[in-house]
Coordinates of C-alpha atoms and ligand atoms in Angstrom, one line a residue:
X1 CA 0.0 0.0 0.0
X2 CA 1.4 3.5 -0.9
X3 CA 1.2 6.4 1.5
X4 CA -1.4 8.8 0.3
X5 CA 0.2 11.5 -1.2
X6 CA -1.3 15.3 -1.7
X7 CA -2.8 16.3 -4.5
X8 CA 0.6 18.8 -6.0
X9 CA -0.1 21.9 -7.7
X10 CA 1.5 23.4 -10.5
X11 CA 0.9 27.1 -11.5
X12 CA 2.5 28.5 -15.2
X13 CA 2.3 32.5 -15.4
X14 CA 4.0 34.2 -18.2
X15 CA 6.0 37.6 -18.8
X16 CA 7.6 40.0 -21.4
X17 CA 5.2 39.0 -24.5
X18 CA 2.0 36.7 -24.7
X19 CA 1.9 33.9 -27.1
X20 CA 4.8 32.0 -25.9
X21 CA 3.6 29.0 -25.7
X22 CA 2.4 28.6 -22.4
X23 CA 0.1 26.2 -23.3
X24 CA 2.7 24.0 -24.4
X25 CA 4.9 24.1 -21.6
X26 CA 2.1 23.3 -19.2
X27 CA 1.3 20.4 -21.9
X28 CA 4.7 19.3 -22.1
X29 CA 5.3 19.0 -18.5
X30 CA 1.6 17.2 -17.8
X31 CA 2.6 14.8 -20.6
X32 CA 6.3 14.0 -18.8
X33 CA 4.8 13.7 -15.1
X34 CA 1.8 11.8 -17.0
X35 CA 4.4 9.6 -18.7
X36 CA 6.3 8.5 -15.3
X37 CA 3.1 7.0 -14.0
X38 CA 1.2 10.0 -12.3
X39 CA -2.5 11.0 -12.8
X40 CA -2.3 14.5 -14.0
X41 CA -4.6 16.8 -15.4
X42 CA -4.3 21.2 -16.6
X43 CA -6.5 23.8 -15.8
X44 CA -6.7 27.1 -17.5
X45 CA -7.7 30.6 -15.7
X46 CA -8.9 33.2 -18.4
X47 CA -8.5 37.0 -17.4
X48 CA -11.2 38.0 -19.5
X49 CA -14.8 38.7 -18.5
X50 CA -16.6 36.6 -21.2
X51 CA -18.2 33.5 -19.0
X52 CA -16.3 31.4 -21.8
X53 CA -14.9 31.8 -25.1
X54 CA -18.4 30.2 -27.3
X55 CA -19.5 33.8 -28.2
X56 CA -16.2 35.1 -29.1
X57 CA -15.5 35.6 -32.8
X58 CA -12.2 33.0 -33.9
X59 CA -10.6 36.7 -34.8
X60 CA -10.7 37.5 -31.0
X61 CA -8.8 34.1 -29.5
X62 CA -8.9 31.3 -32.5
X63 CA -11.2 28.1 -32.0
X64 CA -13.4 27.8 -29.3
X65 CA -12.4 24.0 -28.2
X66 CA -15.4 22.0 -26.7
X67 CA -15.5 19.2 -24.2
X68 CA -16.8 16.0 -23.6
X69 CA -19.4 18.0 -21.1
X70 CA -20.5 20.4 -23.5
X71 CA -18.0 23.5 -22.2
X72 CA -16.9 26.1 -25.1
X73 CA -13.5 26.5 -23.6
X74 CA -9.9 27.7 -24.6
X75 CA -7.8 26.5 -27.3
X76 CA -5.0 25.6 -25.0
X77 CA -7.7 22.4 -23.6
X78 CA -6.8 21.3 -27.0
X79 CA -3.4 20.9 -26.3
X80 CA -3.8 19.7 -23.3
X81 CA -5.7 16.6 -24.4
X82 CA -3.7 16.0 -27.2
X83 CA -0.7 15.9 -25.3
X84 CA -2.3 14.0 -22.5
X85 CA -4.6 11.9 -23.9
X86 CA -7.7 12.7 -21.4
X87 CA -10.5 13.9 -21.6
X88 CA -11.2 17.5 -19.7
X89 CA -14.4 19.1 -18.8
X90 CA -16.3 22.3 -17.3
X91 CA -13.8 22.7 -14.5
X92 CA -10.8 22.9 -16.6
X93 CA -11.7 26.0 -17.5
X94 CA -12.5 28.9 -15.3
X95 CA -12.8 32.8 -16.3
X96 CA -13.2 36.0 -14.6
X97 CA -16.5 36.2 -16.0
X98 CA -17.4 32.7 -14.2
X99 CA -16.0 34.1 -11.3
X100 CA -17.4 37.0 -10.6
X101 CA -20.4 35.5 -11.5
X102 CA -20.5 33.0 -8.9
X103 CA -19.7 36.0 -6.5
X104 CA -22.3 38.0 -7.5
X105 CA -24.8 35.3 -7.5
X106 CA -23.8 34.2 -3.6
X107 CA -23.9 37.9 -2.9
X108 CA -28.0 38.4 -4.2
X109 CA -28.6 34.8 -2.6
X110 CA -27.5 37.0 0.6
X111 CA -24.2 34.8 1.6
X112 CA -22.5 38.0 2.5
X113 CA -24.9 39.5 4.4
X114 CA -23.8 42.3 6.1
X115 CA -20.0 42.2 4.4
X116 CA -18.5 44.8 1.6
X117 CA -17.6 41.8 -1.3
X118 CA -14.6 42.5 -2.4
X119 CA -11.5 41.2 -4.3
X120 CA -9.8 40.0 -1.5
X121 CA -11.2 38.2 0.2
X122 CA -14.2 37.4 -1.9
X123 CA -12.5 36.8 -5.7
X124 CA -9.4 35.4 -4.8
X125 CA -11.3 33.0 -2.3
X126 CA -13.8 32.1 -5.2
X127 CA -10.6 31.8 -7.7
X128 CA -8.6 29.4 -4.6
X129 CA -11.6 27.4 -4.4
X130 CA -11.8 26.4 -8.1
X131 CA -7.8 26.3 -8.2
X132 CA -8.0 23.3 -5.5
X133 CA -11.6 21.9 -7.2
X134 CA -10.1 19.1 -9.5
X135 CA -7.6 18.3 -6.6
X136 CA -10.3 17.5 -4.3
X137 CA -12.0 15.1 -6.8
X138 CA -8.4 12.8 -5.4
X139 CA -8.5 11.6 -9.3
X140 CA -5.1 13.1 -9.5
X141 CA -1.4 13.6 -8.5
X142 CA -0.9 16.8 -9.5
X143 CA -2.7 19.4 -11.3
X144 CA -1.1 22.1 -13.4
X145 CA -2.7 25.7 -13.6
X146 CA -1.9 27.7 -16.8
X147 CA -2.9 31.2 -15.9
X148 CA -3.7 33.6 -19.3
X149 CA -2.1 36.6 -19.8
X150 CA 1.0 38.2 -18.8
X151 CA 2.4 39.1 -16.1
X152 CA 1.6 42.8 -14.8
X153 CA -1.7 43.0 -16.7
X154 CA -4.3 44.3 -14.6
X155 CA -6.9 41.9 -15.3
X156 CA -4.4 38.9 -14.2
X157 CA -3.8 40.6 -10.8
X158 CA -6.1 38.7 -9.0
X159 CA -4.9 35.7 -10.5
X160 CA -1.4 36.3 -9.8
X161 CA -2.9 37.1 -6.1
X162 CA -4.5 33.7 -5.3
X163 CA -1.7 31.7 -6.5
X164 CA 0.3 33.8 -3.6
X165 CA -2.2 32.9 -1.2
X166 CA -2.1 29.3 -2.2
X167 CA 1.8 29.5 -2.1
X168 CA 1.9 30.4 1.4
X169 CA -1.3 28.0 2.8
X170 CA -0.2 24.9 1.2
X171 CA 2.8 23.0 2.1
X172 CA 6.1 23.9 0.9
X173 CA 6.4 20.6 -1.4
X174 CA 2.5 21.1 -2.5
X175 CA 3.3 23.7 -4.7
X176 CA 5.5 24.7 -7.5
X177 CA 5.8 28.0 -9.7
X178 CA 7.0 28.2 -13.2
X179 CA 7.4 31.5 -15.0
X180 CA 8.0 31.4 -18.7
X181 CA 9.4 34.5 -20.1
X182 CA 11.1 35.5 -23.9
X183 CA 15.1 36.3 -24.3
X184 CA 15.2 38.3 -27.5
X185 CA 17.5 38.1 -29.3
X186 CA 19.0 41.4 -30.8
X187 CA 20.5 40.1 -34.3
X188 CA 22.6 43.8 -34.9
X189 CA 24.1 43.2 -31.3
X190 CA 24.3 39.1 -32.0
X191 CA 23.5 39.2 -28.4
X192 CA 21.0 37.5 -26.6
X193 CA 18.9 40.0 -23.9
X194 CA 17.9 39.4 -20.0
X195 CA 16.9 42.4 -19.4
X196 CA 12.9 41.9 -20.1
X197 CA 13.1 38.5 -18.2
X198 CA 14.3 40.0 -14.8
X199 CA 12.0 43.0 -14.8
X200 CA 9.1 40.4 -15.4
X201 CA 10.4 38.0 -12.5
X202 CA 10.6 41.5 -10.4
X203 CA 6.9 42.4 -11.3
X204 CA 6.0 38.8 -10.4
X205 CA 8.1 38.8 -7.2
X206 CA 6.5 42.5 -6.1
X207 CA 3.1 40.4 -6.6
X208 CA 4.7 37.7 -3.6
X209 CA 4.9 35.0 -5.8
X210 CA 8.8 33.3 -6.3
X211 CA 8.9 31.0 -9.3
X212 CA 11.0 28.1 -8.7
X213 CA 11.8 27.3 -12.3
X214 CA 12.0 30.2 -14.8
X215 CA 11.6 28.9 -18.5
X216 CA 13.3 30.9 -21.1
X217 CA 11.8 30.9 -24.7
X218 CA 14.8 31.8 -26.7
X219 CA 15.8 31.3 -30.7
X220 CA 19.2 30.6 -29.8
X221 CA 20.5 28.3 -27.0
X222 CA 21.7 30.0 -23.4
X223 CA 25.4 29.5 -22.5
X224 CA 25.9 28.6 -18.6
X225 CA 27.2 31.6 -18.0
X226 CA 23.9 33.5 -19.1
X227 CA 21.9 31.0 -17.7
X228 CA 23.8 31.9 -14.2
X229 CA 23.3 35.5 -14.9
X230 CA 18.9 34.5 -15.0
X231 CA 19.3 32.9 -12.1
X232 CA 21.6 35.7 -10.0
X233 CA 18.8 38.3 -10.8
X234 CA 15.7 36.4 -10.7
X235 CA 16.5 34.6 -7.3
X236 CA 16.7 30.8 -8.4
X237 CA 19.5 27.9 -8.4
X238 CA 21.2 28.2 -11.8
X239 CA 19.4 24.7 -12.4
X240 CA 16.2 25.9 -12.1
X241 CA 16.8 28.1 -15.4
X242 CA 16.3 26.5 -18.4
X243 CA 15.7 27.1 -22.0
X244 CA 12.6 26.4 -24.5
X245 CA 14.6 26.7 -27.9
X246 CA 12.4 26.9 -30.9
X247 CA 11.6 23.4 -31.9
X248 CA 10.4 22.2 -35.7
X249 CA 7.1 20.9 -33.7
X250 CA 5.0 21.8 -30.7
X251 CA 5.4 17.5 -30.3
X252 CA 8.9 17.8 -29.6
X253 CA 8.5 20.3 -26.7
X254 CA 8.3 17.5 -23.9
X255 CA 11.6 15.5 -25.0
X256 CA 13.0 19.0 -25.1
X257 CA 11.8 19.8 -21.6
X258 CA 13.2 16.5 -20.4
X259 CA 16.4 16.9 -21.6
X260 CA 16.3 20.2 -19.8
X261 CA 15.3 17.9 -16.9
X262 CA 11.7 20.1 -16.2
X263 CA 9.9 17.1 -15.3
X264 CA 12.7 16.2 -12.8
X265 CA 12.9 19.8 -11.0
X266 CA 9.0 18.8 -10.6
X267 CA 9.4 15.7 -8.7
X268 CA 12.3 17.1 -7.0
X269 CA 10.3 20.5 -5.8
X270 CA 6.7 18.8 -5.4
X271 CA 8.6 15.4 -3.2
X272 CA 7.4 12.8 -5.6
X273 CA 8.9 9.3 -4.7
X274 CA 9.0 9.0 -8.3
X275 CA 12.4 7.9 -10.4
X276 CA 10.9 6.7 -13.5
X277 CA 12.1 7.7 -16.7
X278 CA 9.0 8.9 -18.7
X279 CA 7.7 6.2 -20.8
X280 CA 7.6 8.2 -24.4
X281 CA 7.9 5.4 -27.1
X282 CA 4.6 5.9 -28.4
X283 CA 5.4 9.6 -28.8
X284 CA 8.9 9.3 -30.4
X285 CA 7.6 6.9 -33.1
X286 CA 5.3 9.4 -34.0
X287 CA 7.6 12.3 -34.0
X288 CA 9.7 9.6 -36.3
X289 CA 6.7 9.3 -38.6
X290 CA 6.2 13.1 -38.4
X291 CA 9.7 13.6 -39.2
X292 CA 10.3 11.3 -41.8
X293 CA 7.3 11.5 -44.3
X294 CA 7.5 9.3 -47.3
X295 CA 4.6 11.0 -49.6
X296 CA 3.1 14.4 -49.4
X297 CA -0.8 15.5 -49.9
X298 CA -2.1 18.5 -50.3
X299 CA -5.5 19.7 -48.4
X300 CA -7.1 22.7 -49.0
X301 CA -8.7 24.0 -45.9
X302 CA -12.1 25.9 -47.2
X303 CA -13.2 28.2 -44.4
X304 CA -13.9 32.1 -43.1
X305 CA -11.1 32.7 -40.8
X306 CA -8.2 31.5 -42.4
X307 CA -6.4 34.7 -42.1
X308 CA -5.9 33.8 -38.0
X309 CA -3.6 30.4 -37.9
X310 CA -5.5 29.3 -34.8
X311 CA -9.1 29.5 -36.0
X312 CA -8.9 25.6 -37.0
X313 CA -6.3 24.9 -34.7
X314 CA -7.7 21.3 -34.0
X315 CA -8.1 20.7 -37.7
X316 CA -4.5 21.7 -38.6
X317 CA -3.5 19.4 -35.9
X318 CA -5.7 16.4 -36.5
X319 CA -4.0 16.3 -40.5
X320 CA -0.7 16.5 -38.5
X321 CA -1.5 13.4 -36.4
X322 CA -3.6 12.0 -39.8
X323 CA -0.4 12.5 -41.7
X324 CA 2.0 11.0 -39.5
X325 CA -0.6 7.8 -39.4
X326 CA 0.4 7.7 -43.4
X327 CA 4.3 8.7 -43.1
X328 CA 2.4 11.6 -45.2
X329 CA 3.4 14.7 -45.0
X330 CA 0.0 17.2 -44.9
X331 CA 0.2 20.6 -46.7
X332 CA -3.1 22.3 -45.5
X333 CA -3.7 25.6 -48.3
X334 CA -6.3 27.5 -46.7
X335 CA -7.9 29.5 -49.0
X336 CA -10.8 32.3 -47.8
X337 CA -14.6 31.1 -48.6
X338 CA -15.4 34.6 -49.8
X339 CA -12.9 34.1 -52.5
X340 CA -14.6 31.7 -54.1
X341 CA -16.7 31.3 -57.1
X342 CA -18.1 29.1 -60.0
X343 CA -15.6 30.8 -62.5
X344 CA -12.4 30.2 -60.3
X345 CA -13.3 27.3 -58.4
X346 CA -11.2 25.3 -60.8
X347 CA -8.1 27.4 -60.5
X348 CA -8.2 27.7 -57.1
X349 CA -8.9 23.8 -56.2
X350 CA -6.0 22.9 -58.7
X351 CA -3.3 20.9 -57.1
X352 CA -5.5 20.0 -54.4
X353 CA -5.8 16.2 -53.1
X354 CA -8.5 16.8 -51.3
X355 CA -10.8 19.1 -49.3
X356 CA -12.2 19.8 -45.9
X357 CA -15.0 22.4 -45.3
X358 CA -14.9 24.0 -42.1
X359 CA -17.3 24.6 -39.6
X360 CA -18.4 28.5 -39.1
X361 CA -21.3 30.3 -38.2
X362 CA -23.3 33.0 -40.1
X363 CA -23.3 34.0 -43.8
X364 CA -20.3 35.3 -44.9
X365 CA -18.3 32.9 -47.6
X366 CA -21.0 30.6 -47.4
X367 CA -21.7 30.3 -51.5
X368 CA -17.8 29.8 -51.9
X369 CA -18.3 26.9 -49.8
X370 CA -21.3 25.4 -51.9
X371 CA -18.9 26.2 -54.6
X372 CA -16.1 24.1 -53.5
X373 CA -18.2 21.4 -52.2
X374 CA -19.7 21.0 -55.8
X375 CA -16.6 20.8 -57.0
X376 CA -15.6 18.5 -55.5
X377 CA -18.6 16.1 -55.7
X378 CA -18.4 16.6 -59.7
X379 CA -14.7 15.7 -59.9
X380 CA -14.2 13.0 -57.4
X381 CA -12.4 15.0 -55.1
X382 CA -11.9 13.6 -51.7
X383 CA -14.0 16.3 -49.2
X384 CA -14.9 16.2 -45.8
X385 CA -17.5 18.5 -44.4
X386 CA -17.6 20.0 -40.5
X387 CA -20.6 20.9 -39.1
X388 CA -21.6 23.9 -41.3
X389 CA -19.1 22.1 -43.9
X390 CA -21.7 19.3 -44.1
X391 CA -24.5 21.2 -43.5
X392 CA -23.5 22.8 -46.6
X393 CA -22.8 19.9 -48.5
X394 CA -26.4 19.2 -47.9
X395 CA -27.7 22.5 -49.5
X396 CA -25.6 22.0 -52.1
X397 CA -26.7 18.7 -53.4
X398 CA -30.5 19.7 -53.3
X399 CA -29.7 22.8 -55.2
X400 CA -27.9 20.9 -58.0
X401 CA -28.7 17.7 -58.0
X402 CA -32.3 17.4 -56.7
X403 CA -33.4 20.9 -58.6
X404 CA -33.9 23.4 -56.0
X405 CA -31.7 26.4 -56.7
X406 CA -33.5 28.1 -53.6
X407 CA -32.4 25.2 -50.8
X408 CA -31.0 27.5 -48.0
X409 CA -29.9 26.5 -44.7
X410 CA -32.9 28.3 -42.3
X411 CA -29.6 30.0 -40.8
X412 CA -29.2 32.2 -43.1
X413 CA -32.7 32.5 -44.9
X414 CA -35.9 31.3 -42.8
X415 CA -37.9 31.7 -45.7
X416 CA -36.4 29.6 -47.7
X417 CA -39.1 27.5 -49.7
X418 CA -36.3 24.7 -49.2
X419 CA -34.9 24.6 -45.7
X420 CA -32.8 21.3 -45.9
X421 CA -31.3 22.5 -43.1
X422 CA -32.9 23.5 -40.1
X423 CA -33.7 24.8 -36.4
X424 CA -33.4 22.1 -33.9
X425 CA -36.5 21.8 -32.4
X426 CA -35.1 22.3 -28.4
X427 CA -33.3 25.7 -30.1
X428 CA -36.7 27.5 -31.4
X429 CA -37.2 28.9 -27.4
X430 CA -33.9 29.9 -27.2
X431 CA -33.2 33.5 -27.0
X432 CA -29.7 33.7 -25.1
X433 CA -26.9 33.3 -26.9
X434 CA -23.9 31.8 -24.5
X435 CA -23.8 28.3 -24.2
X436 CA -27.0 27.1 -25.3
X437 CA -26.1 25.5 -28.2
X438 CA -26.1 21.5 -28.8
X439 CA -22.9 21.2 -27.1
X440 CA -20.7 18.2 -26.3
X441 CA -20.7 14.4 -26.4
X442 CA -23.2 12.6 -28.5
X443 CA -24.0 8.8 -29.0
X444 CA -23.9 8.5 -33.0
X445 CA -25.4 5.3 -34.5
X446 CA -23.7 4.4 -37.8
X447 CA -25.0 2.4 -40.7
X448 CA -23.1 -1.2 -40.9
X449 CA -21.5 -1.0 -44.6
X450 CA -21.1 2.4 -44.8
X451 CA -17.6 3.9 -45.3
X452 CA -17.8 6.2 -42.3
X453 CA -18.6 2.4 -40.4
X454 CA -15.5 0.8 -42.4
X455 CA -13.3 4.0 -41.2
X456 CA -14.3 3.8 -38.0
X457 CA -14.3 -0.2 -37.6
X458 CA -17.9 -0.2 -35.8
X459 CA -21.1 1.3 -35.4
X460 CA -21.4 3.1 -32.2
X461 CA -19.8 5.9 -31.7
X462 CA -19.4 9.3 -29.6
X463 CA -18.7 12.3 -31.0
X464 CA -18.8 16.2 -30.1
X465 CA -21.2 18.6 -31.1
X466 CA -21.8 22.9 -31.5
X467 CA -24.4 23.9 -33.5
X468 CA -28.1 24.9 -33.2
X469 CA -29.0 23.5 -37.2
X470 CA -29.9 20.3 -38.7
X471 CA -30.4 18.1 -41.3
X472 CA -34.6 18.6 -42.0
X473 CA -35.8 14.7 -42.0
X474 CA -38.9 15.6 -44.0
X475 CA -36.6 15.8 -46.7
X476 CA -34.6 12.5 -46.0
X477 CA -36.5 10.2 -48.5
X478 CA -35.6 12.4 -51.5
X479 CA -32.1 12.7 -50.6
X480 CA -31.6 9.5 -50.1
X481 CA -33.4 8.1 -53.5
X482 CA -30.9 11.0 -55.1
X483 CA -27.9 9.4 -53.8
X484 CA -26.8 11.5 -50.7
X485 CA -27.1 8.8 -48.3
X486 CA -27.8 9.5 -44.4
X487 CA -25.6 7.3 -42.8
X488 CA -25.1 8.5 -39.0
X489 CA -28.2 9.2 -36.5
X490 CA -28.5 9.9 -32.9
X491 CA -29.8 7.0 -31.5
X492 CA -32.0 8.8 -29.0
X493 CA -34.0 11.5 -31.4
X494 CA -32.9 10.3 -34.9
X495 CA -31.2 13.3 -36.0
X496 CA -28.9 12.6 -38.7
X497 CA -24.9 13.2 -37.9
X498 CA -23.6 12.1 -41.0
X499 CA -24.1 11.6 -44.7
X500 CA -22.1 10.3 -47.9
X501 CA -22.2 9.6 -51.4
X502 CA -21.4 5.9 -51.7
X503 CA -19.7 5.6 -55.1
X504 CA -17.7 9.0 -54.9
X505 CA -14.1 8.4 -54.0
X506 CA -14.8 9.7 -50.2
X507 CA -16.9 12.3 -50.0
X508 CA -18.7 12.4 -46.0
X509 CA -21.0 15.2 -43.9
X510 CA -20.6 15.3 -40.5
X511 CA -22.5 17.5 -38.1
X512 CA -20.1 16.8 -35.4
X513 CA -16.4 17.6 -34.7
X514 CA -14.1 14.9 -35.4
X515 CA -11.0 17.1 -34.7
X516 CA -11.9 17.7 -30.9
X517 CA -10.9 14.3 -30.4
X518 CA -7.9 13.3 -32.6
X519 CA -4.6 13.3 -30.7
X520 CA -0.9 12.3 -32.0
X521 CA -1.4 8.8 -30.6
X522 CA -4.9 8.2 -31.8
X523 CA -5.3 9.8 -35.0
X524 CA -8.6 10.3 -35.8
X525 CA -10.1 7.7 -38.5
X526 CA -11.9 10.6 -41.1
X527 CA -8.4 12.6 -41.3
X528 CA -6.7 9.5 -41.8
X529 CA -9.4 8.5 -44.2
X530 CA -9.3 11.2 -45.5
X531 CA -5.3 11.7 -45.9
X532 CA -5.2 7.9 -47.3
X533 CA -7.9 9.1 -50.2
X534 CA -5.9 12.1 -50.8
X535 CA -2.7 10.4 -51.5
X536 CA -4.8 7.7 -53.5
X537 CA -6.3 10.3 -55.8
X538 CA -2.3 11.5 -56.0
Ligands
LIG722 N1 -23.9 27.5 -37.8 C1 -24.2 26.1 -37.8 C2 -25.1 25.8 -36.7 O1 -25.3 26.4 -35.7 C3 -23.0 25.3 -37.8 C4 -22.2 25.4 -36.6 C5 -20.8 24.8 -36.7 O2 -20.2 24.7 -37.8 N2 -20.1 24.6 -35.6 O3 -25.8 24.7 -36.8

């Protein structure tokens, strides 16, 4: 019998400039400890005031990634189950917005009565609470806490403020800070700059909280005697600074943190009784597939906010972990929806192996879709459609194959004489926007014979969901007789999650999101089926 340890706590703050990959480093790190036996999960705390991310345009923070419990949450949750390989859920991620809005409702319920709320005690208490909730579940060993934003931000304050309070009411070996920073490099000066990093650890350090590793993102790496200089002026063990070099892949991050021996200072700081070497062979073989591709595909990515890398973020990865299934290296051309027409469809589609049509929400781009999709289904060009991709698909094959040049999606015109696709019926009361959509895991029945069944070796699945339109069963029948085949339903209210044209080379509607759930060691099976029709067409 083992001694029952305490649930350890990890907390990842950031300084000098955002977008340095926090995400990944907490990833990383989760995926070493993970690797050496221990039950870990990641958390993220948002600064912003949104309750969550679902109502924010892709522009504002890329994809809104959704969980197996329905929660529109951060893109980072993405990495984190990729890199993990678990599932995460409501608690994983927690915003200002849900904060305050927990404080605010215990205030009117009268909890306070008689008190002035205020940020300390009442925020930070509300922010502690849900910082400790996942450790209380005693599911895990140790929870990391990415916390958004940088360092010094006003918003983050309160953040920054709680993991203080944790640092001084836990136990010394409970806890563990990280602070990731940037050292530029000044290519005229061919000099490598320290200055930004020790006036963010002295903001954090002002704020009470002493990191115990400092992580250095840095294009070129840092000689001891720099690395000594980190560590003099931020108040750490010359050990405790180490470096984040640029790698050719967000996947080779955790082998570079273990050779910089992060998840070791862990164990080390947090008292572990763990000496395992992380168990990564599944990982290196596919960073050895990634690597080394033997054939090449080209994909072009059909959606409306291409011009922002993160918008698809989990489609762009699922071709990675697709591709590296097929030793196949994935070029993903996005190209813009609006752009598209019946005149240059051609043009623009030439060179392509295949295409996927993105999910999205509103109007804008939507005939450039239809555009592509037809395409597509006329020249035996592998597609698969997301969400609005194969809702589309569906008003594009009643407009030109079953005759009805006014088919519409009810989304964008309600008075459509053809609305193939529709308002679910549990969405016609809803009037508030934020997370009342059909969100999260649904049971998907698929039909034996089909080719989704064949890709996905059986006929029950579970898939994802976001979206508030459907496929209209009144006009099943006809589709059906045309040759658009409905070949995924919800076992529970018949709603059909997936159609195909048996007899194209692969061409499949979902209304679900495959990509939420494909991960590096589980590719999922329509982007490798996908991939593997592109390189046969090739
Ligand atoms: N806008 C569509 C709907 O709400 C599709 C949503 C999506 O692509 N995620 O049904």
């Amino acid at each position: 019998m083992y001694p029952v340890m305490n649930t350890k706590y990890i907390f990842i703050t950031g300084g000098v400039a955002s977008s340095l990959g926090k995400g990944i480093i907490a990833s990383s790190l989760a995926k070493l400890l993970k690797a050496r036996g221990l039950r870990v999960t990641i958390q993220k705390f948002d600064p912003y005031i949104n309750i969550d991310p679902g109502t924010l345009n892709p522009y504002e923070h890329g994809e809104c990634y959704v969980t197996e419990d329905g929660a529109e949450t951060d893109l980072d949750l993405g990495h984190y189950e990729r890199f993990l390989g678990v599932h995460t859920s409501k608690a994983n991620n927690v915003t200002t917005g849900k904060i305050y809005h927990t404080v605010i409702t215990k205030e009117r319920e009268g909890a306070y009565l008689g008190k002035t709320v205020q940020i300390v005690p009442h925020i930070t208490d509300e922010i502690k609470r849900r910082m400790l909730l996942l450790g209380r579940t005693g599911e895990y060993d140790v929870i990391l806490t990415e916390i958004g934003g940088t360092v010094g931000d006003m918003e983050s304050q309160p953040f920054i403020e709680a993991v203080r309070q944790l640092q001084w009411e836990l136990p010394e070996e409970d806890c563990m800070s990280i602070h990731l920073t940037l050292i530029p490099y000044l290519s005229a000066a061919k000099e490598l700059k320290t200055k930004p990093t020790q006036h963010s650890v002295q903001m954090l350090q002002q704020s009470g909280v002493k990191p115990d590793v400092i992580v250095c993102r840095t294009e070129h790496p840092l000689t001891p005697e720099l690395r000594r200089k980190i560590a003099l002026f931020c108040n750490v063990k010359p050990g405790h600074v180490i470096q984040s070099i640029d790698a050719w892949s967000i996947y080779q991050v955790p082998l570079n943190m273990h050779e910089e021996h992060l998840d070791e200072l862990a164990v080390r700081k947090l008292q572990i009784d763990n000496y395992a070497q992380p168990d990564l062979e599944r990982w290196k073989a596919f960073l050895d597939r990634l690597r080394h591709p033997k054939h090449a595909v080209e994909i072009v990515l059909v959606g409306k906010y291409v011009e922002l890398q993160d918008a698809y973020k989990s489609i762009q990865e699922a071709f990675v972990h697709a591709g590296a299934a097929h030793e196949c290296k994935v070029n993903v051309r996005t190209v813009q929806s609006e752009t598209v027409t019946a005149e240059n469809v051609a043009e623009i589609l030439q060179g392509a192996d295949g295409i996927l049509v993105a999910p999205g929400f509103g109007e804008r781009g939507l005939e450039g879709k239809v555009c592509a999709i037809r395409y597509a289904r006329e020249n035996g060009l592998p597609f698969l459609g997301i969400c609005l991709g194969m809702q589309m698909c569906v008003v594009e094959f009643a407009r030109n194959v079953l005759g009805w040049p006014d088919a519409a999606s009810a989304e964008v015109n309600p008075s459509s004489p053809h609305p193939v696709i529709c308002l679910m019926e549990d969405q016609k009361a809803t009037t508030i926007k934020g997370g009342t959509m059909r969100l999260g895991a649904y049971a998907c029945h698929l039909e034996a014979g089909s080719r989704i069944a064949g890709l996905y070796w059986k006929t029950e699945i579970s898939e994802r969901h976001r979206h508030r339109y459907e496929f209209n069963s009144e006009y099943l029948d006809t589709f059906q007789a045309a040759g658009l085949k409905a070949v995924g339903h919800n076992p529970d209210t018949g709603l059909v999650e997936a159609v195909e044209i048996p007899g194209h080379p692969f061409f499949i509607g979902v209304q679900f999101h495959p990509e939420y759930k494909s991960t590096p060691e589980n590719p999922h099976p329509l982007f490798t089926g996908l991939v593997k029709a592109a390189m046969d067409r090739k």
